[in-house]
Coordinates of C-alpha atoms in Angstrom, one line a residue:
X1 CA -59.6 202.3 217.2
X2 CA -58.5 202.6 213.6
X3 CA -57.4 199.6 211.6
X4 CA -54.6 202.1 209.7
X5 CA -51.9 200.6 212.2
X6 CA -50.1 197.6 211.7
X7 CA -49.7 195.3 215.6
X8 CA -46.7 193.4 216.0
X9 CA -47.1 189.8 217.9
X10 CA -44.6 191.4 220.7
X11 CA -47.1 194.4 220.8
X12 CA -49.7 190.9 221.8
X13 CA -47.8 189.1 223.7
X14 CA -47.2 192.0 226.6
X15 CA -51.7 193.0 226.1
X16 CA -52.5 190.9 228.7
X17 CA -56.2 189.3 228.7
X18 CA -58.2 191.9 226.8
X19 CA -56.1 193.7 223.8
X20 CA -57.6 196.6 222.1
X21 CA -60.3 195.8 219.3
X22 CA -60.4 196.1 216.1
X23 CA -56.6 195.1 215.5
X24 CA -54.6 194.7 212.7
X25 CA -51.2 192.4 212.1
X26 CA -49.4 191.3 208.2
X27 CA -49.1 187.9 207.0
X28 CA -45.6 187.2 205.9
X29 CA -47.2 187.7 202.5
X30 CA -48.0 191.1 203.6
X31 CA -51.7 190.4 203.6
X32 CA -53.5 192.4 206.1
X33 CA -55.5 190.6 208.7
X34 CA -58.0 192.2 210.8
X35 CA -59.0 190.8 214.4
X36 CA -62.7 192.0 214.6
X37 CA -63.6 189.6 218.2
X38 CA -61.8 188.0 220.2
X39 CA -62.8 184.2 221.2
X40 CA -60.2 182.9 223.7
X41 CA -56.8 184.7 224.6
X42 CA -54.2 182.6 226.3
X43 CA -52.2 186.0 227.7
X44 CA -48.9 186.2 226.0
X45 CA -48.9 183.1 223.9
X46 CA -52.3 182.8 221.6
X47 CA -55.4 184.6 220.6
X48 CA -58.2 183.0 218.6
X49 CA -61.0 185.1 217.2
X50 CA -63.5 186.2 214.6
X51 CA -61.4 187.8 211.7
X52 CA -61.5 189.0 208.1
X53 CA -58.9 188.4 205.3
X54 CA -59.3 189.6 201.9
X55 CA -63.3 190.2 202.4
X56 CA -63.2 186.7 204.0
X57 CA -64.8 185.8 207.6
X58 CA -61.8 183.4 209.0
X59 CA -61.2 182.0 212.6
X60 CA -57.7 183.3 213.2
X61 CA -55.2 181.8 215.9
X62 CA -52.3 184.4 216.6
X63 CA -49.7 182.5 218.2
X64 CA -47.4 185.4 219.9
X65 CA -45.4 183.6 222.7
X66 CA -41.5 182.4 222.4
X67 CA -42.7 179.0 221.3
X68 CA -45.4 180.3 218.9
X69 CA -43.9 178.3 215.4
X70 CA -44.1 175.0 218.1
X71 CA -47.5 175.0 218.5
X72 CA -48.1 176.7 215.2
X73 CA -46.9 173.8 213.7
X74 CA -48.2 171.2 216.3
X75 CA -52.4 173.0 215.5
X76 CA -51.1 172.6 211.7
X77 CA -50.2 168.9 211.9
X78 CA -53.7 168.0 214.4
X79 CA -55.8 169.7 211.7
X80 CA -54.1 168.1 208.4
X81 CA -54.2 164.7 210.2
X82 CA -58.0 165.1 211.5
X83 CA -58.7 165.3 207.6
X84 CA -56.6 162.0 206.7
X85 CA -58.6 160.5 209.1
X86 CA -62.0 161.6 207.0
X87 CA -63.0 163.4 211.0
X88 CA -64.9 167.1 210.3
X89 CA -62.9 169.7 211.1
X90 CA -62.6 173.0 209.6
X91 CA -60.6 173.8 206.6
X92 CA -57.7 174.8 206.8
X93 CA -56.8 178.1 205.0
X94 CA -53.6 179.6 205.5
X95 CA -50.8 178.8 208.0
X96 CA -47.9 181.2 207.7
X97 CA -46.0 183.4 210.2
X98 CA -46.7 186.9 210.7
X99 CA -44.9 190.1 209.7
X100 CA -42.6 190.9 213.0
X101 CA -43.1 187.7 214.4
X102 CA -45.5 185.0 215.7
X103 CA -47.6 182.7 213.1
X104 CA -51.2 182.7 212.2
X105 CA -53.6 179.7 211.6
X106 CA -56.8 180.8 209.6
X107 CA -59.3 178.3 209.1
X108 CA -63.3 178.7 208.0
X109 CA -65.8 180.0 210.3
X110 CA -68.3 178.4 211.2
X111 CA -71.4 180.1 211.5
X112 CA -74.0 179.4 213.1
X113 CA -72.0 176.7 215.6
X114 CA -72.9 176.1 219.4
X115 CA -70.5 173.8 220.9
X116 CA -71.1 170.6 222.4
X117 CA -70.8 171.9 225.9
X118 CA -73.6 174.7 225.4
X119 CA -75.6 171.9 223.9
X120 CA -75.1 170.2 227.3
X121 CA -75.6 172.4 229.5
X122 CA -79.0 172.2 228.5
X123 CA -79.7 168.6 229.6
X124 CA -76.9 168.1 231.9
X125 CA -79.7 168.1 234.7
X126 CA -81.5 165.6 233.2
X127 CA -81.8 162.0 234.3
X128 CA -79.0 159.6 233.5
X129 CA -79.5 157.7 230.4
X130 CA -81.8 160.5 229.0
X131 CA -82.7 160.2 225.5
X132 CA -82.3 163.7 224.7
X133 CA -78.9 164.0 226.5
X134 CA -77.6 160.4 225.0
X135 CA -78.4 161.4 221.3
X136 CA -76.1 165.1 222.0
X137 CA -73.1 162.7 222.8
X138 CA -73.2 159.8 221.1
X139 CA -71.7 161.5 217.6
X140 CA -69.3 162.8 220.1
X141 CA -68.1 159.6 221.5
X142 CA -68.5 158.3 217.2
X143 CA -66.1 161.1 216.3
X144 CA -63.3 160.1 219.2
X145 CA -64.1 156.5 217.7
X146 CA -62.9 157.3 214.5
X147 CA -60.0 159.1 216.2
X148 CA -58.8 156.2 217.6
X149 CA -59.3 154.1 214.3
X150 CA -56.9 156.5 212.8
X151 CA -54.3 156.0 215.7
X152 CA -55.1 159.5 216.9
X153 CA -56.0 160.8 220.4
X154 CA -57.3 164.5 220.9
X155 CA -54.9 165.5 224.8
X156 CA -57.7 168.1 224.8
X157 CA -60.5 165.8 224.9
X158 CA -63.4 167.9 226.4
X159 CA -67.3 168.4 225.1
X160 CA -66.1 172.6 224.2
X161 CA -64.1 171.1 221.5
X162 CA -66.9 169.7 219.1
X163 CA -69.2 172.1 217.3
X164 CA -72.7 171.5 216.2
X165 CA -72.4 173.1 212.5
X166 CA -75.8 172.6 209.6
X167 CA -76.6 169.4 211.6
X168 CA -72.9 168.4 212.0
X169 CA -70.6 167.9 214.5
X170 CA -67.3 168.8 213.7
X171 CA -63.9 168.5 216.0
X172 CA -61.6 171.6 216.6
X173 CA -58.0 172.6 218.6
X174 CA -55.9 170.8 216.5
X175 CA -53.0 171.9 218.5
X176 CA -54.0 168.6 220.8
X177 CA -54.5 165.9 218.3
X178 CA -51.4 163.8 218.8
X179 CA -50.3 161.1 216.3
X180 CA -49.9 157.8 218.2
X181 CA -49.7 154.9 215.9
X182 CA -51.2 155.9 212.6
X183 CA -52.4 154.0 210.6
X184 CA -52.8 151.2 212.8
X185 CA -55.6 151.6 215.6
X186 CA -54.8 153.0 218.9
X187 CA -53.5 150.4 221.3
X188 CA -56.8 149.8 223.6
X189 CA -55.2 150.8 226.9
X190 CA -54.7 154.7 225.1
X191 CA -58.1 154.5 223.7
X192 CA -59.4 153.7 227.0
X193 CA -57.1 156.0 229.1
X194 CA -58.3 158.8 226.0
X195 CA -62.3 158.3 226.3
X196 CA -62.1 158.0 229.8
X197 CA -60.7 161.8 230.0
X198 CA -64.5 162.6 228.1
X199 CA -66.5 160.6 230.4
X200 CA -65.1 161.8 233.4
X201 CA -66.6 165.3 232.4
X202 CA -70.2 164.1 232.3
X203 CA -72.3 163.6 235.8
X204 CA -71.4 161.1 238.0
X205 CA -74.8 159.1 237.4
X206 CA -73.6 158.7 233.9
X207 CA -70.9 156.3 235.0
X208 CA -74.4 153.4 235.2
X209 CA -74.6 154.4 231.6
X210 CA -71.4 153.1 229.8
X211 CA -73.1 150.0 228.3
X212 CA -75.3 152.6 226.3
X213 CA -73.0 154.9 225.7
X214 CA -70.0 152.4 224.1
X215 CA -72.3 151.4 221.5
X216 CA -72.1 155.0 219.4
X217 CA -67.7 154.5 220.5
X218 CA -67.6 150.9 218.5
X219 CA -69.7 152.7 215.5
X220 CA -67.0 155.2 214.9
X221 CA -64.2 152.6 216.4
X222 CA -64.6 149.7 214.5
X223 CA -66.0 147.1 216.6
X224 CA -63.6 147.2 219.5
X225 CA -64.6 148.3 223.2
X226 CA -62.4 148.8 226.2
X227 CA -63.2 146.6 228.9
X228 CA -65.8 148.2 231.2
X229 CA -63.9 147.5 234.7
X230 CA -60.6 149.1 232.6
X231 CA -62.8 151.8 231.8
X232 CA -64.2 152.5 235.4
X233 CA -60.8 152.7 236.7
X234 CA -59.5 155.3 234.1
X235 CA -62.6 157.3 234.7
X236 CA -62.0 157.7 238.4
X237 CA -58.4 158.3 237.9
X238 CA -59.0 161.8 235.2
X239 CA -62.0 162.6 237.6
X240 CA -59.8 163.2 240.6
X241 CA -56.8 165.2 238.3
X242 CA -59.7 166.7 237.1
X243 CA -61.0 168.1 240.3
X244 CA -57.2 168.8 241.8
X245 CA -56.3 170.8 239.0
X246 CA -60.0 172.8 239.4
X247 CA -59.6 173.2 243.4
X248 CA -56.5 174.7 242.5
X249 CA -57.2 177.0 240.3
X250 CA -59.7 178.4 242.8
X251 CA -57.0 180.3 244.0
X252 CA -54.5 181.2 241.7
X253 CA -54.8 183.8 238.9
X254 CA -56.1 182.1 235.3
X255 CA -59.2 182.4 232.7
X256 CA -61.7 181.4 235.1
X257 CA -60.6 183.5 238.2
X258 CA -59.1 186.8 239.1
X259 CA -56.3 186.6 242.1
X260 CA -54.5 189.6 243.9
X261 CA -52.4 188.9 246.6
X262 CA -50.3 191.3 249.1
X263 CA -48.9 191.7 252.0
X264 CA -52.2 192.9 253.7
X265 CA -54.8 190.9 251.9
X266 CA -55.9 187.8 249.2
X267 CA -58.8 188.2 247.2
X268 CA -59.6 185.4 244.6
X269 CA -63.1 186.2 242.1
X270 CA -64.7 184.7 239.1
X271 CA -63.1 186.4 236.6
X272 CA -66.7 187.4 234.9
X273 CA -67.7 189.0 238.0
X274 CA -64.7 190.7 238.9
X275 CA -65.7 193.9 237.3
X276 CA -69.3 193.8 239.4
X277 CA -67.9 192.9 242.7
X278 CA -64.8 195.7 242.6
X279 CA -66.5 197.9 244.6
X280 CA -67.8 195.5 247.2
X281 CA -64.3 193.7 247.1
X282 CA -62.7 197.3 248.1
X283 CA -64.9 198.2 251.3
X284 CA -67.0 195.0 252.4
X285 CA -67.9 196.2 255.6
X286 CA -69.4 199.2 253.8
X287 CA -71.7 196.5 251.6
X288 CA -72.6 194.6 254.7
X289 CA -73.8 197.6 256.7
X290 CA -75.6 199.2 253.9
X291 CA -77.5 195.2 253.0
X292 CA -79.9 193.5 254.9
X293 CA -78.9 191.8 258.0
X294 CA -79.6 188.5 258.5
X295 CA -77.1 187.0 261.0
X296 CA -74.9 189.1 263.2
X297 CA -73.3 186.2 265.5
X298 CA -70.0 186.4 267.4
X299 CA -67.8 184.4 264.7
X300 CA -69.8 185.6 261.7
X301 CA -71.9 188.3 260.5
X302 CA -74.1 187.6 257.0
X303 CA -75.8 190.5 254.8
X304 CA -77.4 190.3 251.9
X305 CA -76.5 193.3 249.4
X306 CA -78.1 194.2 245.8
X307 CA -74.8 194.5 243.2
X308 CA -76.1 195.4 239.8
X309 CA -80.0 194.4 240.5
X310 CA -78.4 190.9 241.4
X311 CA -78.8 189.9 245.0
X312 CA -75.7 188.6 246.4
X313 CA -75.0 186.8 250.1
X314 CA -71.5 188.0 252.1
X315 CA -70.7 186.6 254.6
X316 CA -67.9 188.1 257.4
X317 CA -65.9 185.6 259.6
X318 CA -64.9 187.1 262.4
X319 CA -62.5 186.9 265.8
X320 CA -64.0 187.0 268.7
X321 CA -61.0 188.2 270.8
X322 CA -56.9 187.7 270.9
X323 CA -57.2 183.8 271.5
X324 CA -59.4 183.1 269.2
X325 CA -57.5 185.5 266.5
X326 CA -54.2 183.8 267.9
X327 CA -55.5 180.3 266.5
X328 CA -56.6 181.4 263.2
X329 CA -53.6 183.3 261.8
X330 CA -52.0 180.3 260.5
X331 CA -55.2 178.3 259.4
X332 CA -56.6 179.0 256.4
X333 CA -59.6 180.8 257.0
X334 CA -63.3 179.9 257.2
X335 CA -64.0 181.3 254.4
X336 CA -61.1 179.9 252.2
X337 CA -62.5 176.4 253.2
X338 CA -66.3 177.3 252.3
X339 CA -64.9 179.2 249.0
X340 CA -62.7 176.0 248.1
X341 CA -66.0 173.5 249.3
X342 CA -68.4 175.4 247.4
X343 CA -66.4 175.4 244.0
X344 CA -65.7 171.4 244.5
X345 CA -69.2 170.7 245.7
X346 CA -70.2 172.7 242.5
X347 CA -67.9 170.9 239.8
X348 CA -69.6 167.2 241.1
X349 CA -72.8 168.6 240.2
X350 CA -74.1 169.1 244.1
X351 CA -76.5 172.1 244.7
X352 CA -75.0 174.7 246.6
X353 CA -75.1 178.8 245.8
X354 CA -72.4 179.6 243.8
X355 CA -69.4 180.9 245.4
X356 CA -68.5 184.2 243.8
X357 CA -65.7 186.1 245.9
X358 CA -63.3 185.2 248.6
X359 CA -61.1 188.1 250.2
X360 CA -59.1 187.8 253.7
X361 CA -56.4 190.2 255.7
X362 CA -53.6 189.3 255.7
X363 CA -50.5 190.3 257.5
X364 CA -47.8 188.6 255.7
X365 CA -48.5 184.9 256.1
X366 CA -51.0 185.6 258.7
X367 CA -54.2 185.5 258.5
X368 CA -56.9 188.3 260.2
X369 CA -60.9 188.5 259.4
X370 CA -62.4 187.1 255.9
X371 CA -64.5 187.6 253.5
X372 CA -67.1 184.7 251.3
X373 CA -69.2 186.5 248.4
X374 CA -71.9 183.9 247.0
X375 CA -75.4 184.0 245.1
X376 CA -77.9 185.0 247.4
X377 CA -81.0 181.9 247.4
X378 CA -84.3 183.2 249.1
X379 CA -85.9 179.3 248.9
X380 CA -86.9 178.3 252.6
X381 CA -85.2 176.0 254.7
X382 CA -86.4 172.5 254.7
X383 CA -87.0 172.8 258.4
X384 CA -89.8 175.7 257.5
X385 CA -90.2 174.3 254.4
X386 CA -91.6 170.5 255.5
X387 CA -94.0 169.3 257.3
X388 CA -93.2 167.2 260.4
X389 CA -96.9 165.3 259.8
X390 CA -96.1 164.3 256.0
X391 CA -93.5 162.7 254.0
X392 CA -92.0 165.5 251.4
X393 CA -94.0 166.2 248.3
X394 CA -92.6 164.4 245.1
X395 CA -90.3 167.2 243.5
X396 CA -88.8 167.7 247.5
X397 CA -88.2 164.0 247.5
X398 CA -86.6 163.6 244.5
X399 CA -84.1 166.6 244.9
X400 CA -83.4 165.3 249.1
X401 CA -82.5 162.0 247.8
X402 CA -80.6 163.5 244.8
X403 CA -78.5 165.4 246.7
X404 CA -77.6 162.8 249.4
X405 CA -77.0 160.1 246.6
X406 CA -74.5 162.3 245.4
X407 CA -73.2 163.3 248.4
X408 CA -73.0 159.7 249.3
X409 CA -71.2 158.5 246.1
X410 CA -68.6 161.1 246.7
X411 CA -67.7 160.5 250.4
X412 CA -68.8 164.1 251.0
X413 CA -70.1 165.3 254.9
X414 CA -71.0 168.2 255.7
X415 CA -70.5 168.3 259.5
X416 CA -73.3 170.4 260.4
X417 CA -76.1 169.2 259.1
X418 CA -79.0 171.1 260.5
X419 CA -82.1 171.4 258.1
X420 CA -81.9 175.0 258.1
X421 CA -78.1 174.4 256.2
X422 CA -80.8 173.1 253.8
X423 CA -82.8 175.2 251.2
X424 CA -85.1 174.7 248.3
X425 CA -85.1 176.5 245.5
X426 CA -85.9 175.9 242.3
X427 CA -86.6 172.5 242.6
X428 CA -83.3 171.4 244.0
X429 CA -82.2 171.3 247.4
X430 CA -79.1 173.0 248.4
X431 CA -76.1 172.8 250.8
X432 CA -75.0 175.9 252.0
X433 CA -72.8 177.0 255.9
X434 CA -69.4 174.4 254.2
X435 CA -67.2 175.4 256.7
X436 CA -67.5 171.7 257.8
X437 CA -68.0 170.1 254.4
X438 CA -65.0 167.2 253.8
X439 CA -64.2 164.8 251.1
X440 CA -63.4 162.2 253.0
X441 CA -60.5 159.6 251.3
X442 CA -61.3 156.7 252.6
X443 CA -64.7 154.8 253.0
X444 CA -64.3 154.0 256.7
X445 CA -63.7 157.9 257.4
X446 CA -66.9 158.8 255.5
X447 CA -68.8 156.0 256.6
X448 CA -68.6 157.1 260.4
X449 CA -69.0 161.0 259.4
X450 CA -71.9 160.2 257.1
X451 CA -73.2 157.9 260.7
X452 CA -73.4 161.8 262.1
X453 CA -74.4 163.5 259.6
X454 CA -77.6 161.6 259.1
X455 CA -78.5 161.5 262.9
X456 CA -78.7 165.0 263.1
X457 CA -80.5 165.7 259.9
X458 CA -83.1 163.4 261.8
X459 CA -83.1 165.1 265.1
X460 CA -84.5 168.2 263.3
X461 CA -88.2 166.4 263.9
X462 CA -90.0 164.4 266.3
X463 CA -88.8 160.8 266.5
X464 CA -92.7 159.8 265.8
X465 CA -93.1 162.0 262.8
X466 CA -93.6 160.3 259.5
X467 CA -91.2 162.7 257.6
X468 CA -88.6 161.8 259.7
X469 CA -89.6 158.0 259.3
X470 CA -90.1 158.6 255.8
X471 CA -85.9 159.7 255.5
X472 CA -85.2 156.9 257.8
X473 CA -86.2 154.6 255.3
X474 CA -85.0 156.4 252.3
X475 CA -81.3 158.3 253.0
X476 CA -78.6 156.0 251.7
X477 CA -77.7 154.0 255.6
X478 CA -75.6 154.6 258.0

């Protein structure tokens, strides 16, 4: 595409998720500005991507919704004030609206940049309390210090928001820096309700780490701490928005996954591997009978199928006659409950194969045979993989009681808890068959499924053996 032709911000706003590249649009001035790669698109309200202005390399927002001057303004105001406050941010270089509507933000690029979250992702496996992971947030948690110094809080407050620029860190998306009480200093119970929203993002195990990590807060803060137990509470409270807003997701069309829904079927898909599974999406039975069988049992039949030299896992749930069909029209199906466990079980950091792909029939509201697409793990099962005669090897040990720790700490069963539902890989141990898996609410209810769940992880060995003695002694009791 030629960069000859002027786009309109209406032309934008109707271009869905991925609009033609290279693109043109005017400033009001009548400057040309030319969108070379796109970043982020927010469909019909915002794109944000690598530019060029006058021979200039820019990061250019393009807000092209019906409330594009309110946020215009609202990014304008977050940036200017980030700079009164002396916190890094880019510069700003132009903020006007756009010939035939919408409004442009151009600020520097920053090249080379990594965010704070690729950083992470890095050492988010780590330990808790890790040096290496502790010295990647703790300018983080200086910068939202200074924030709150400067009676600011960022509504956006999330580890993809910082950059790592020439040995730097520097805060962006000004649209969600809020003036609160400037210039006094946040009141403490928004500070705390504002840095819990960042710590409920890292691991769980991190929560045994606040007295380590408050100390880099107070540098940029001034002194002042939120009270620990205040803190705790906060964190819990964005963790569980946090995962409600994620579970639901799962299933509705946005940036992270792809959902079509008619009257004769639902499919849901990572968005990133939409593309890849298509084909499989559009004929499953034709990928399972052309994979590898490796279950083909009267409620389900399991395949493995190679997509793009990746090997993939699909699993069919299926009805073994009328009755049985009868009772599952109006349940969600298996598969929605393993597709919905596997991406919660995933976002608290507990080793399962990613879910990729969940597609059922449908009649209307009813519901017929479905469909769960996940990454395929070839890692034994713990039951071939141990040895009744010994206790587990050290690396085995530390990822079995990794896993149930966590499990533990989240009131999470499984319900079926054979050690074949149980592979390593890797070096982790992971959960897979979740159409059992619950969160449980309240500690009683966990406490008597987690009372199961443990006695039949230990009947897969002989009462005598010493690996079963060995996780006797070491699971979190029952």
């Amino acid at each position: 595409m030629t960069l000859d032709a002027l786009t309109l911000a209406s032309t934008l706003q109707t271009a869905g998720r991925h609009p033609a590249l290279p693109f043109r649009v005017a400033l009001a001035d009548g400057r040309p500005l030319d969108m070379h790669r796109l970043l982020r698109v927010l469909p019909g309200k915002r794109l944000v991507g690598e530019a060029e202005l006058e021979g200039r390399r820019v990061l250019a927002k393009l807000f092209v919704g019906r409330r594009s001057e309110k946020h215009w303004r609202q990014e304008r105001a977050g940036l200017e004030a980030l700079v009164l406050a002396g916190v890094p941010t880019p510069t700003l270089l132009v903020a006007t609206p756009m010939a035939g509507g919408g409004h442009a933000l151009l600020t520097d690029f920053l090249e080379p940049a990594e965010s704070l979250a690729e950083c992470w992702a890095r050492v988010a496996g780590r330990a808790a309390g890790d040096t290496e992971a502790l010295s990647l947030l703790e300018p983080a948690l200086t910068l939202v210090g200074r924030l709150h110094a400067a009676g600011l809080v960022q509504d956006d407050l999330h580890l993809g928001n910082f950059l790592l620029h020439d040995g730097r860190l520097w805060v962006i998306d000004g649209d969600a820096v809020r003036v609160v009480s400037r210039p006094q200093r946040l009141p403490m119970a928004d500070a705390c309700a504002n840095l819990a929203v960042l710590l409920a993002q890292l691991p769980g195990e991190w929560e045994g780490q606040l007295a380590a990590l408050l100390p880099a807060y107070q540098a940029g803060a001034g002194e002042v701490s939120p009270d620990l137990a205040d803190l705790h509470e906060q964190i819990a409270r964005v963790r569980a928005w946090r995962l409600r807003d994620f579970l639901a997701k799962t299933v509705r069309d946005c940036t992270l996954f792809a959902v079509e829904q008619s009257v004769t079927r639902f499919c849901a898909v990572l968005r990133q591997d939409a593309e890849a599974l298509a084909p499989l999406l559009a004929a499953p039975d034709r990928a399972i009978s052309a994979g590898r069988p490796l279950k083909d049992g009267g409620t389900c039949t399991v395949a493995s199928v190679l997509i793009d030299e990746r090997m993939l896992l699909i699993k069919r749930y299926n009805l073994k006659g009328l009755r049985h069909a009868l009772g599952r029209l109006w349940r969600p199906s298996r598969a929605w409950h393993s597709w919905r466990e596997g991406h919660r079980l995933q976002f608290l950091g507990i080793p399962t194969p990613a879910p990729l792909a969940l597609l059922e029939e449908r009649c209307g509201p009813l519901r017929r045979r479905a469909w769960l697409v996940c990454e395929y793990c070839p890692g034994p099962n713990l039951l071939a993989h141990l040895s009744p005669e010994h206790a587990p090897p050290a690396a085995e040990a530390r990822a079995i009681l990794h896993l149930f720790e966590s499990m533990h700490r989240q009131r999470i069963s499984h319900g079926d808890l054979k050690a074949t539902n149980l592979l390593w890989d890797a070096g982790r141990v992971l959960l897979i068959d979740l159409d059992g898996v619950i969160q449980h609410r309240l500690p009683v209810a966990h406490a008597r499924a987690w009372q199961r769940d443990r006695a039949r992880l230990l009947r897969n060995w002989p009462a005598a053996s010493v690996l079963r003695r060995w996780l006797d002694d070491h699971l979190p009791a029952a």
